[in-house]
Structures are given as structure tokens and as C-alpha cells.
Short mmCIF file of C-alpha atoms and ligand atoms in Angstrom, two decimals:
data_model
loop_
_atom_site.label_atom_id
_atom_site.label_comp_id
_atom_site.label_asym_id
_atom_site.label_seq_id
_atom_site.Cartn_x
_atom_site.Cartn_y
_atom_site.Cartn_z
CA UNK A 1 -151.74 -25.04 -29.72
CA UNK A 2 -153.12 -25.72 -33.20
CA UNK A 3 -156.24 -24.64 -35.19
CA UNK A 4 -158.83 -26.23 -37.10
CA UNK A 5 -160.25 -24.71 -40.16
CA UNK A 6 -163.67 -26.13 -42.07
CA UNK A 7 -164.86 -24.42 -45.19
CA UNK A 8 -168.45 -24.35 -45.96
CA UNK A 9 -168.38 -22.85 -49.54
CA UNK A 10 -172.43 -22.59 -50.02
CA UNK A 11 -173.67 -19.05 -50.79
CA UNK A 12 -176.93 -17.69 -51.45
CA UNK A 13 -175.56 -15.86 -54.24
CA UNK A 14 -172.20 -14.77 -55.85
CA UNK A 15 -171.01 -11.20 -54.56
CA UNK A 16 -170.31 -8.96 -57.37
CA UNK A 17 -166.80 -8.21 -55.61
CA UNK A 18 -166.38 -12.01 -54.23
CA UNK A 19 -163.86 -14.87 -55.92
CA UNK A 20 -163.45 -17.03 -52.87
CA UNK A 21 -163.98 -20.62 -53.74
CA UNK A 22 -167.74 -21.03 -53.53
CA UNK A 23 -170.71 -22.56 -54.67
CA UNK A 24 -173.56 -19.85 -55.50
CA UNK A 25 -177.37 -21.63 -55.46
CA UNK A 26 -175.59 -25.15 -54.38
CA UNK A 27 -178.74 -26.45 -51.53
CA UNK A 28 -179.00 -29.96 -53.28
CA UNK A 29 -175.33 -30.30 -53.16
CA UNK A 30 -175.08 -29.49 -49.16
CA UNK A 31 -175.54 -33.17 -48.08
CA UNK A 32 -172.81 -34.80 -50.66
CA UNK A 33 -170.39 -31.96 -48.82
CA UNK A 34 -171.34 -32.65 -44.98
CA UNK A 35 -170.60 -36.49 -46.13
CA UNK A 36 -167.54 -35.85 -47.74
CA UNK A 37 -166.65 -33.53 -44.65
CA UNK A 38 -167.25 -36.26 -42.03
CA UNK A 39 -165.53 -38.65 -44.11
CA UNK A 40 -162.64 -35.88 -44.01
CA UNK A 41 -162.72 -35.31 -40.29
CA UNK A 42 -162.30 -39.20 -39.57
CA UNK A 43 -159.37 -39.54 -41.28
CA UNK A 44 -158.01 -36.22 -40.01
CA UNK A 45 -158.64 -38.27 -36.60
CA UNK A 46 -157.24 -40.96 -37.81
CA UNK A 47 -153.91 -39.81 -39.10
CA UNK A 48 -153.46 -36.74 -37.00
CA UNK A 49 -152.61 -37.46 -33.31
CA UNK A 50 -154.39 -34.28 -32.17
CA UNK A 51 -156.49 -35.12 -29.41
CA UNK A 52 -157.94 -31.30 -29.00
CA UNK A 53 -157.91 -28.23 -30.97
CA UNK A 54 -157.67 -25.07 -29.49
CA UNK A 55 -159.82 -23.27 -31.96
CA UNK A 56 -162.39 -24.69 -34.67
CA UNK A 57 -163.14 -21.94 -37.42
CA UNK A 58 -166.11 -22.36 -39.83
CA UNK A 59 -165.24 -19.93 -42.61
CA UNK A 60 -166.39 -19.81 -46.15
CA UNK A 61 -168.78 -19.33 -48.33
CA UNK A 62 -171.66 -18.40 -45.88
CA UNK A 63 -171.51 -21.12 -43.27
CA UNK A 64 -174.68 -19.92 -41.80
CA UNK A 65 -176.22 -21.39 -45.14
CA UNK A 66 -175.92 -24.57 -43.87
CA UNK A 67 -179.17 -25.53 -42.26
CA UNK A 68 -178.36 -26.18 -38.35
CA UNK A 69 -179.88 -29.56 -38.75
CA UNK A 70 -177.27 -30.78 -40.85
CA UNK A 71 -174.59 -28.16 -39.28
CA UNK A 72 -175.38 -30.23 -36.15
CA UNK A 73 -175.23 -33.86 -37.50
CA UNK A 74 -171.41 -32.65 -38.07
CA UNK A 75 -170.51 -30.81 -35.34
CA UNK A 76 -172.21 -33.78 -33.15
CA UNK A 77 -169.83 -36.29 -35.09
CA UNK A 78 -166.74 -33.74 -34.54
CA UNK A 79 -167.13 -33.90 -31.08
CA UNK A 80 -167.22 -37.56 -30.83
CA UNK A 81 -163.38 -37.44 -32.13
CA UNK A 82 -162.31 -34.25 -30.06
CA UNK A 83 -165.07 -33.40 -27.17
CA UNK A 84 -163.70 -30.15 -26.35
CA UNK A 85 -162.30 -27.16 -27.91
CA UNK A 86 -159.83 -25.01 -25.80
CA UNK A 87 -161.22 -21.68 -26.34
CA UNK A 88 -162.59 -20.40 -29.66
CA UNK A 89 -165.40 -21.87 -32.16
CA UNK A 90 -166.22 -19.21 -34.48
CA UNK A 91 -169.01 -19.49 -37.27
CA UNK A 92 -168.86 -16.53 -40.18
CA UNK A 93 -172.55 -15.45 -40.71
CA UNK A 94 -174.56 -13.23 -43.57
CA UNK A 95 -176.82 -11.02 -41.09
CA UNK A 96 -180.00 -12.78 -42.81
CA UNK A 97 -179.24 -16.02 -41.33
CA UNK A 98 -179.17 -14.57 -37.49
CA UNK A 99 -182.49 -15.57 -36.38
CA UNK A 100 -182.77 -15.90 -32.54
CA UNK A 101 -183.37 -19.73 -33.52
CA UNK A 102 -180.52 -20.23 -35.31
CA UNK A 103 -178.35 -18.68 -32.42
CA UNK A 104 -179.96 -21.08 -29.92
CA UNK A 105 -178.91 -23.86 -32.04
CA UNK A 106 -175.15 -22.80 -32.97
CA UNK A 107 -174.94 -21.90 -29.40
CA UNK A 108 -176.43 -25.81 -28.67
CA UNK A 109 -173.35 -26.70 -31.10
CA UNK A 110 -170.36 -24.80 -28.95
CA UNK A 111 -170.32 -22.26 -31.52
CA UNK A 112 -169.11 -18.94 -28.73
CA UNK A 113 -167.94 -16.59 -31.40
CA UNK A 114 -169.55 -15.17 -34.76
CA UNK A 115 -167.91 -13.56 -37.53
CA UNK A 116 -170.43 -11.58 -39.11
CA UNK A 117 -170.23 -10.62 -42.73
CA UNK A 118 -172.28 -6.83 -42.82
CA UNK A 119 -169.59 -5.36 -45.21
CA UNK A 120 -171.96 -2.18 -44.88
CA UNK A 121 -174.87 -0.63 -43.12
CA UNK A 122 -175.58 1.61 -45.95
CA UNK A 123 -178.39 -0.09 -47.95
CA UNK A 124 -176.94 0.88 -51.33
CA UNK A 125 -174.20 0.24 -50.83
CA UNK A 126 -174.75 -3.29 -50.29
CA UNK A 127 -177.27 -4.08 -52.97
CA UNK A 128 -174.35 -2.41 -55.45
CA UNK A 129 -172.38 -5.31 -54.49
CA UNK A 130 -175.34 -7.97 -55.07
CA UNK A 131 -176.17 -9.00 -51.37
CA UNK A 132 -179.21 -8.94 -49.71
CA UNK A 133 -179.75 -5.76 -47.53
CA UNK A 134 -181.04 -6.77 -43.74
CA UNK A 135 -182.60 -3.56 -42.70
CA UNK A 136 -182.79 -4.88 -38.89
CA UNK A 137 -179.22 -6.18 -38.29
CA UNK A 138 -179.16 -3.86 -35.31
CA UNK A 139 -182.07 -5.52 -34.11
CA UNK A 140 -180.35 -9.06 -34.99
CA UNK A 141 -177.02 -8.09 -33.22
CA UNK A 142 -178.86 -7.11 -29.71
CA UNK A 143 -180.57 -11.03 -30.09
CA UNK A 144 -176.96 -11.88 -30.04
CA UNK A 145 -175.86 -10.28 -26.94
CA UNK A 146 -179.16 -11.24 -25.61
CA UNK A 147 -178.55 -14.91 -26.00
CA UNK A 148 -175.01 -14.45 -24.85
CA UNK A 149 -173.32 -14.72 -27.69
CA UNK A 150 -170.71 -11.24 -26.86
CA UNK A 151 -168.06 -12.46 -28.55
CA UNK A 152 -168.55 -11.25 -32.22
CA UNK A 153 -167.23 -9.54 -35.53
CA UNK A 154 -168.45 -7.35 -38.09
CA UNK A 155 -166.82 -7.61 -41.33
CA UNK A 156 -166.78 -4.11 -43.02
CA UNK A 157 -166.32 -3.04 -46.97
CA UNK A 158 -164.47 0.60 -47.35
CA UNK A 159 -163.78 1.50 -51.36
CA UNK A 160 -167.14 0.50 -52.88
CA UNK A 161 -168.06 1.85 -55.84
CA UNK A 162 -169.51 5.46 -55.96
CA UNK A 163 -168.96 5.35 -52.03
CA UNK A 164 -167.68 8.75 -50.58
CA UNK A 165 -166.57 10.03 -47.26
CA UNK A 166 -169.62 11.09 -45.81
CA UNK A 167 -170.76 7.51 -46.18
CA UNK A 168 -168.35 5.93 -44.10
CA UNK A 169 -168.22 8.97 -42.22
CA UNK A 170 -172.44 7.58 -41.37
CA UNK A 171 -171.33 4.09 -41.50
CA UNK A 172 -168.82 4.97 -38.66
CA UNK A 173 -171.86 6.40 -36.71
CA UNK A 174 -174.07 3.60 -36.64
CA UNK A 175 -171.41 1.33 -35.99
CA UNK A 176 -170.03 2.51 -32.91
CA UNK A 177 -173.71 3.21 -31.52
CA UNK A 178 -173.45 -0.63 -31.27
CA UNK A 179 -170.01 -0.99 -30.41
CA UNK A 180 -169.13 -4.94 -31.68
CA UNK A 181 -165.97 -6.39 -30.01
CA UNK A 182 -164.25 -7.07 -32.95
CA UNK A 183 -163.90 -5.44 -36.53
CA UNK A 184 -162.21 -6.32 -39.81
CA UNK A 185 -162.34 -3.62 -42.10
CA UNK A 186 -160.61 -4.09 -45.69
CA UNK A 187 -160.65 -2.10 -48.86
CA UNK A 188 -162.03 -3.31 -51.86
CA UNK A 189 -159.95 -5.19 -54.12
CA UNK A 190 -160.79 -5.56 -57.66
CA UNK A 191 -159.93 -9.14 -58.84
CA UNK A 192 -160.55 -9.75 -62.29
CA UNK A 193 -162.60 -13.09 -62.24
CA UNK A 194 -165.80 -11.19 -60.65
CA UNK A 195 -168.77 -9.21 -61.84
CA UNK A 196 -166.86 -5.96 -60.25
CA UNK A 197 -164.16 -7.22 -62.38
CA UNK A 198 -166.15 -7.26 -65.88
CA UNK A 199 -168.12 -4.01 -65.37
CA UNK A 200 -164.75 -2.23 -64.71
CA UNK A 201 -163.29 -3.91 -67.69
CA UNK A 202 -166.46 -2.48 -69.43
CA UNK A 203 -165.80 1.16 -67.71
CA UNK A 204 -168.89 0.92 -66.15
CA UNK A 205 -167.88 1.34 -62.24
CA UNK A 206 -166.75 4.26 -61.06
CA UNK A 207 -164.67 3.60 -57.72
CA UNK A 208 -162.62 5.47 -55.33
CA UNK A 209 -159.24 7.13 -56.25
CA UNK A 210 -157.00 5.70 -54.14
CA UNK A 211 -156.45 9.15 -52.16
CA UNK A 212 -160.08 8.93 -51.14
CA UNK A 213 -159.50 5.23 -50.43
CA UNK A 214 -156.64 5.58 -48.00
CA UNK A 215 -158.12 8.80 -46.46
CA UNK A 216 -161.26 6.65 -45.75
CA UNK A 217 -158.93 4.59 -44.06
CA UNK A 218 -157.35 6.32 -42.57
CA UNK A 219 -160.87 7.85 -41.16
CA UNK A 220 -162.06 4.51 -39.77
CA UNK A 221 -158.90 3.70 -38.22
CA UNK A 222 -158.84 6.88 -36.25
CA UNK A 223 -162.26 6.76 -35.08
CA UNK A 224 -161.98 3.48 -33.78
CA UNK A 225 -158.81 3.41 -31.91
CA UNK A 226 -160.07 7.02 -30.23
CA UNK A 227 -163.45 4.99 -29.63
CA UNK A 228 -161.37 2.40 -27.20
CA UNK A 229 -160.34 -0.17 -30.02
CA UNK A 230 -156.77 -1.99 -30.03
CA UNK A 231 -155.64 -1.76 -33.89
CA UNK A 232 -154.05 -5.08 -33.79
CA UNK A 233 -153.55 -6.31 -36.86
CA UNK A 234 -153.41 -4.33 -40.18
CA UNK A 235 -157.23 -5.06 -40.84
CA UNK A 236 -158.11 -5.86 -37.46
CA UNK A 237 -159.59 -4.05 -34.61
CA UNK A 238 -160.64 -5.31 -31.13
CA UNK A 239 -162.19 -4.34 -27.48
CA UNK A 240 -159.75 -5.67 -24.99
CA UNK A 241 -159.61 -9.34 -24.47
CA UNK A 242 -161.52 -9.55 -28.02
CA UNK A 243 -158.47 -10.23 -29.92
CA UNK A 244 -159.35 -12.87 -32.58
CA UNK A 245 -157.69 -16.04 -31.29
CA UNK A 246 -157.63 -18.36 -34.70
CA UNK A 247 -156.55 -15.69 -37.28
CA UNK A 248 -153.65 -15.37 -34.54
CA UNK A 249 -152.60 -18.47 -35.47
CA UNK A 250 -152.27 -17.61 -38.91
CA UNK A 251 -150.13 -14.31 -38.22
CA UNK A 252 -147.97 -16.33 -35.59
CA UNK A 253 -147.38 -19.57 -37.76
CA UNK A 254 -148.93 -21.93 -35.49
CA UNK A 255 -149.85 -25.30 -36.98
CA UNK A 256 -153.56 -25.66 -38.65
CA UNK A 257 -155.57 -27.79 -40.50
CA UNK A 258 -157.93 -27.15 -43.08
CA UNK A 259 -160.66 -29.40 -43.96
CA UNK A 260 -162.99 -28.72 -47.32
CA UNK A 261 -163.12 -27.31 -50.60
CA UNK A 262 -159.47 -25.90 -51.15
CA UNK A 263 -159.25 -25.66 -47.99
CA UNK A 264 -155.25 -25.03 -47.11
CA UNK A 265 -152.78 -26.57 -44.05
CA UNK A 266 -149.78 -25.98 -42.47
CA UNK A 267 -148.69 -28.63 -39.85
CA UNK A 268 -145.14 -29.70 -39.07
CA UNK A 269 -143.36 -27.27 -41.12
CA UNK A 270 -145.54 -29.11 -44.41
CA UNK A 271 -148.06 -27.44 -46.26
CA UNK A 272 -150.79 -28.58 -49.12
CA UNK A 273 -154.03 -27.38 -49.81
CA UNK A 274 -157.14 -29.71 -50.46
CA UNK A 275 -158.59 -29.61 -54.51
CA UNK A 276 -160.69 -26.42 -55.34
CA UNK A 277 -162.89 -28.79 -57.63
CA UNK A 278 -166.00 -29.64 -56.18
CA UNK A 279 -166.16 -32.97 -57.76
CA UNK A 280 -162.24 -33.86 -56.57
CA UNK A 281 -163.55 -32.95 -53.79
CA UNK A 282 -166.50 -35.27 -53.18
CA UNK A 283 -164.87 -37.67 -54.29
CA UNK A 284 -161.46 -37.61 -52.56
CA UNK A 285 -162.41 -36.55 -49.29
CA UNK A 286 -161.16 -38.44 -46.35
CA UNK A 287 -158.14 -39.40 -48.89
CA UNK A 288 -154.05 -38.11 -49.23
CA UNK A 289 -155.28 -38.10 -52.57
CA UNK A 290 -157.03 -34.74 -52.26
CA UNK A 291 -153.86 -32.76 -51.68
CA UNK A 292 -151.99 -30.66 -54.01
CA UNK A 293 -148.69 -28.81 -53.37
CA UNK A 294 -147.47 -30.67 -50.71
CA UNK A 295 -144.38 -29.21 -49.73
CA UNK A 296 -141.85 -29.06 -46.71
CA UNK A 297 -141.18 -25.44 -45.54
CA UNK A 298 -137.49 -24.81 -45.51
CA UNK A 299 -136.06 -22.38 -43.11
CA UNK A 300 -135.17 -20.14 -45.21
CA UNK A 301 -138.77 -19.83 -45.99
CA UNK A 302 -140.35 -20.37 -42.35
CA UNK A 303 -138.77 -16.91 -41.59
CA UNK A 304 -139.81 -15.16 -44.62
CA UNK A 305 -143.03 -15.85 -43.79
CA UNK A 306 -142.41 -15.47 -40.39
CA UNK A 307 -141.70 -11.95 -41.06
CA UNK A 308 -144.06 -11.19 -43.67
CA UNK A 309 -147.29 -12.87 -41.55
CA UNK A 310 -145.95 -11.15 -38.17
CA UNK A 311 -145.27 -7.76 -39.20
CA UNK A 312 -148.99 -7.57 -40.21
CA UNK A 313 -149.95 -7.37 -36.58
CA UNK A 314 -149.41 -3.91 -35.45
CA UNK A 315 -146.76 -4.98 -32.23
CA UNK A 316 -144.48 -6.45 -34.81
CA UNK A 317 -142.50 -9.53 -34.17
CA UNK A 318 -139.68 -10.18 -30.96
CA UNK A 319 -136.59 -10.55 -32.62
CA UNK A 320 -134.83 -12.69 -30.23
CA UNK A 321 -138.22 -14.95 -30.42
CA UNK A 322 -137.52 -15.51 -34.54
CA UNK A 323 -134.02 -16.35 -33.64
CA UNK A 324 -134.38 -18.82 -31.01
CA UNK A 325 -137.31 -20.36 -33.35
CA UNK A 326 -135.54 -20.71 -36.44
CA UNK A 327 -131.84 -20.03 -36.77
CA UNK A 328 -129.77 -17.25 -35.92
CA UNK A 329 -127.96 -17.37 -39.45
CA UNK A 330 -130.75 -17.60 -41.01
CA UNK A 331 -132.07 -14.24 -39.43
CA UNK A 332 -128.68 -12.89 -41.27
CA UNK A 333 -129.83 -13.34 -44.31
CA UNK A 334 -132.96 -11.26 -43.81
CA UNK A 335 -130.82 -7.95 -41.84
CA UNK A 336 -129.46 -6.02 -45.20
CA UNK A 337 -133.66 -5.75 -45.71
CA UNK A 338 -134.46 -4.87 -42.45
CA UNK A 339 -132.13 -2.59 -42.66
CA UNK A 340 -133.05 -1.45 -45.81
CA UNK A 341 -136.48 -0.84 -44.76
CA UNK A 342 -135.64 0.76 -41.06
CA UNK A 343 -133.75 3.44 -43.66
CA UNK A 344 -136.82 3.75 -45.80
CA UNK A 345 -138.96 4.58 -42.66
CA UNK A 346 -141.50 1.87 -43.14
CA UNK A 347 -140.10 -0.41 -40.58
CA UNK A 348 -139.12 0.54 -36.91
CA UNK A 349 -137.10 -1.07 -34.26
CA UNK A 350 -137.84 -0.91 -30.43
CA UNK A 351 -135.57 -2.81 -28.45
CA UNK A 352 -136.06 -6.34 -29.32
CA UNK A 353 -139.01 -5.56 -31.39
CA UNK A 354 -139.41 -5.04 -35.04
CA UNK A 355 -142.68 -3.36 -36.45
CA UNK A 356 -144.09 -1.10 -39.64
CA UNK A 357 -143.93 2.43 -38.72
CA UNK A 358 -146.92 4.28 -39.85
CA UNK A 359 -145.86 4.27 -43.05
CA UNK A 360 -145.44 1.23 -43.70
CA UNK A 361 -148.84 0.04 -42.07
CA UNK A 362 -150.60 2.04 -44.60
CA UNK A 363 -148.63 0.07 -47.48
CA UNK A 364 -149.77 -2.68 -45.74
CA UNK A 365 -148.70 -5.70 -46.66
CA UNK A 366 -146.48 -3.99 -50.00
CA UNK A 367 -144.32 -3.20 -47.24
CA UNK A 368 -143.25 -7.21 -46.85
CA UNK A 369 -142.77 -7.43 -50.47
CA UNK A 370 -138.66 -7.95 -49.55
CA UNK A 371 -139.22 -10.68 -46.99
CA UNK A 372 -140.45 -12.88 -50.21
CA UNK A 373 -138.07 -15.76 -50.27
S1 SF4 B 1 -168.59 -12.45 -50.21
FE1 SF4 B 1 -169.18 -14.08 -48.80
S2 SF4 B 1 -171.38 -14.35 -49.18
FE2 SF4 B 1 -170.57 -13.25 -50.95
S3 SF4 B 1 -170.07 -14.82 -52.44
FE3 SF4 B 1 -168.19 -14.40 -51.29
S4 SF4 B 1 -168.18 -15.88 -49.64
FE4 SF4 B 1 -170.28 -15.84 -50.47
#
């Protein structure tokens, strides 16, 4: 099993929360990237004896940006190196870009899964964060299902500014009229480098307290795992069978590749991450050249992060499963914390399995912080 990762960083605009690696009003620079990423994928078939990937992820930036024309020339010349992918090929899409045309055409492309980036159905919500409001995504979700796309995600915002419980308590409504197969829903986090970040520095945005935050959460989670939804991972909720296959990978430390702008890779216990500079990156592409912080994962660190990326999902990790993976005396070195945290009731052991007790999956990933080798 292994998963393939392409970043599209084009956006229509910057988010006010947003610092992803992106390029905000970027159209004339969209064929200089497909290029660079075709001149990426060849080498990637070149060099990496892969002959099929079991997932292909199109994440970003707003993927959907890219026109389909030129999303197509791509995904035509990625299937002339690997005709089939096993199961998954998710695109992440801004509700404006879900036209029924569009969905023909990713469909045409093998694209069965879309990650949709709604982040609220509360119009002020989402101008507050400086996106474009689709008053009809309802409307543009039923063209999915109608054109057989069922396999989908909404991405959800909870924490935005001025936002209160009554919102999400509406938001929760509206949702589950529509009941999508999948969900990510994550609490704002304030990085510094945004325009979220400035007007706070300012005080000029008025948040949540984080009592209100968690109790928010705390709301959402409820509703949706008494609505039929599997809470499998800390920000991740799914309809059975809906379970999102490629961020699985990430969680269970199965090998990927990334291809674009800073795109990251882990692939026979190595790991580097392409350049985050756009020019680097047009002009290294398809080239070793293009990699930073290439490293070989020890053991000692494969089961840190073994433990810190599998005790986000909510089942935990097998313990014998770590052993037999990595080494047994290497598992010793990590007990005193388990330990430590069993004590401290935010882990909890059942049988062979180790997971975060309640408490600990509403510190989220704070919880892990001991696991850091
Ligand atoms: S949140 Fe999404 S759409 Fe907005 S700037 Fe970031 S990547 Fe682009």
C-alpha cells in the first residue's frame, strides 16, 4: 500500500485564518506549475518502482482552481505511468467550483471522492474569514450525489470569531439535513503569519474563550456520533465504510509521496519535503535537487511517531502490532510514559490496545506531547 499526494497551491484568495503554502491570484502561473508537475511525476516514475498507488490525493490550495482542461492534460499523463489507482482519488474543492460540469469532468478524470472545503454554512461567518459565501451549496451537494459522486467530505470551521453556540448549534441542523459521509471538523487556530493573526495582534477580533470552544466541541461531536457517525479520528467523522482511506495512511505510517510546492514524503523509513519557494520550485521540479531535510527515520523515532500519529485515531494503536513492527526494546523505552499517562487518565489500555481516554481526546494531540523523541 502507498499513497500519492499532489499539491495544487492556487487560491482564489488568501483566507484571513489560512497559512498553508499557497499562491493567492496566481492564474498566469498555473501552466509553469502543471509543467513542472509532469516533469515531477516522470521522474517520480522513473526513480520510484511503484507501479500503482493505492490512493492519489489532490490537496492544497484549492485544487478545484485548476481549470479541468489543464487538470486533465495531467491526470491523462499520470495515468500513462500508473493506469489504475486501487481505491481512492480524492480532489479538495471550494463549493464555488462544484458546477455539475466540472463534476462530469473530474469524474471523466477517476476523481471518486471530494473533499469539500464549506468551513461553514452560516453566511457570516464565512465572509468574516474572507471566502466567498455559496448560498446554494445544498443545491451543489445533491448535483454530487446525482452524478454519483457519494463519496464526499465537508470540511467544517468551529471557533470563528464572534461565533456562539447557537450558531453551530444551526450549523449542526443544516448539516445533518444533508447528511455527507464524511466530516472533518477542527477549531480555529490562530497562527500568527495571517490576517486573523494581525487583527488579533491589533485587538480587533474577538474569539471564543476556550470553554465555549471546547463546549462547541464537544456539541458537534455528540450530535454526530448520536446521528450514526463513527468518530474515528480526533477531527474525523464518518458513515460506515466512509472512513477516509489516504489520511489513514498518514495516521498508520504507510509510505507516501508528495509531489509539488512543499509538498512532504515519507518512503522507506526516509523523509524530505520538496522547496516551499515557488521559483525553487519551477525550476527544480523533476530534480533530487528540490529536496530539503532529507533524513532517515531511526527507530527510535518511527515509534514516537508511531504513537503520536496512531493515538490520534480514536481505536488507538495494537500494541503487539508496534512491537512486531519496530522493536520490542524499543517499545521499552516508551512504557515509563505510557504509564505515566494511563496514571494521568488520558490514556487507556484494553487488552492489547492502547487509546486516549476521553480526556485525553479532548487535549487532543497535547496529549502526545511525551511520545516526542
Ligand atoms: S483556506 Fe483553503 S482556500 Fe483559503 S487560502 Fe487556505 S488553502 Fe486557499
Amino acid at each position: 500500500m502507498q499513497g500519492l499526494y499532489v499539491h495544487l497551491p492556487f487560491c482564489r484568495q488568501k483566507c484571513h485564518y489560512c497559512d498553508f503554502r499557497t499562491v493567492a491570484h496566481g492564474e498566469k502561473r498555473i501552466d509553469a506549475y502543471m509543467e513542472a508537475l509532469t516533469r515531477e511525476l516522470r521522474f517520480t516514475a522513473q526513480h520510484f518502482h511503484t507501479k500503482e498507488w493505492t490512493t492519489l490525493y489532490l490537496g492544497g490550495g484549492t485544487p478545484s482552481f485548476v481549470p479541468v482542461k489543464k487538470l486533465k492534460i495531467w491526470m491523462d499523463t499520470f495515468y500513462r505511468y500508473y493506469p489504475k489507482v486501487e481505491s481512492e482519488v480524492t480532489l479538495e474543492a471550494n463549493p464555488e467550483d462544484i458546477t455539475k460540469e466540472n463534476i462530469r469532468e473530474w469524474k471523466s478524470m477517476g476523481i471518486n471522492r471530494i473533499s469539500i472545503g464549506l468551513q461553514s454554512t452560516d453566511e457570516k461567518m464565512v465572509k468574516k474569514c474572507g471566502r466567498a459565501f455559496i448560498s446554494d451549496w445544498k443545491e451543489r451537494i445533491r448535483w454530487l450525489r446525482e452524478e454519483g459522486i457519494l463519496n464526499f467530505s465537508l470540511d467544517l470551521l468551529l471557533a470563528l470569531p464572534g461565533q456562539r453556540m447557537q450558531d453551530v448549534e444551526k450549523m449542526t441542523d443544516q448539516i445533518l439535513d444533508i447528511k455527507p459521509p464524511h466530516l472533518s471538523v477542527y477549531s480555529l487556530i490562530l497562527e500568527e503569519k495571517t490576517y486573523f493573526g494581525y487583527l488579533a495582534r491589533q485587538g480587533k477580533l474577538l474569539l471564543p474563550d476556550e470553554d465555549l470552544e471546547r463546549n462547541l466541541v464537544h456539541y458537534v461531536t455528540e450530535r454526530l456520533k448520536n446521528a450514526g457517525y463513527n468518530h474515528y479520528e480526533l477531527s474525523n467523522f464518518a458513515l460506515p465504510g466512509y472512513e477516509a482511506i489516504h489520511n489513514s495512511f498518514y495516521w498508520e505510517r504507510i509510505p507516501y509521496l508528495g509531489l509539488g510546492l512543499g509538498a512532504a514524503s515519507h518512503w522507506e523509513e526516509l523523509r524530505w519535503k520538496n522547496s516551499d519557494s515557488l521559483q525553487r520550485y519551477l525550476k527544480l521540479a523533476g530534480t533530487e535537487e528540490l529536496w530539503e531535510d532529507k533524513e532517515k527515520i531511526g527507530m527510535v523515532e518511527a515509534m514516537s511517531e508511531a504513537l503520536i500519529l496512531g493515538l490520534r485515531k480514536i481505536e488507538g494503536v495494537e500494541i503487539s502490532r508496534l512491537k512486531n513492527r519496530y522493536d520490542e526494546k524499543i517499545f521499552e523505552e516508551f512504557k515509563r510514559d505510557i504509564r505515566k499517562n494511563i496514571q494521568r487518565g488520558i490514556l487507556e489500555r484494553h487488552g492489547d490496545r492502547l487509546c486516549l481516554s476521553p480526556k485525553g481526546i479532548d487535549l487532543g494531540d497535547i496529549a502526545n506531547r511525551d511520545f516526542f523523541r
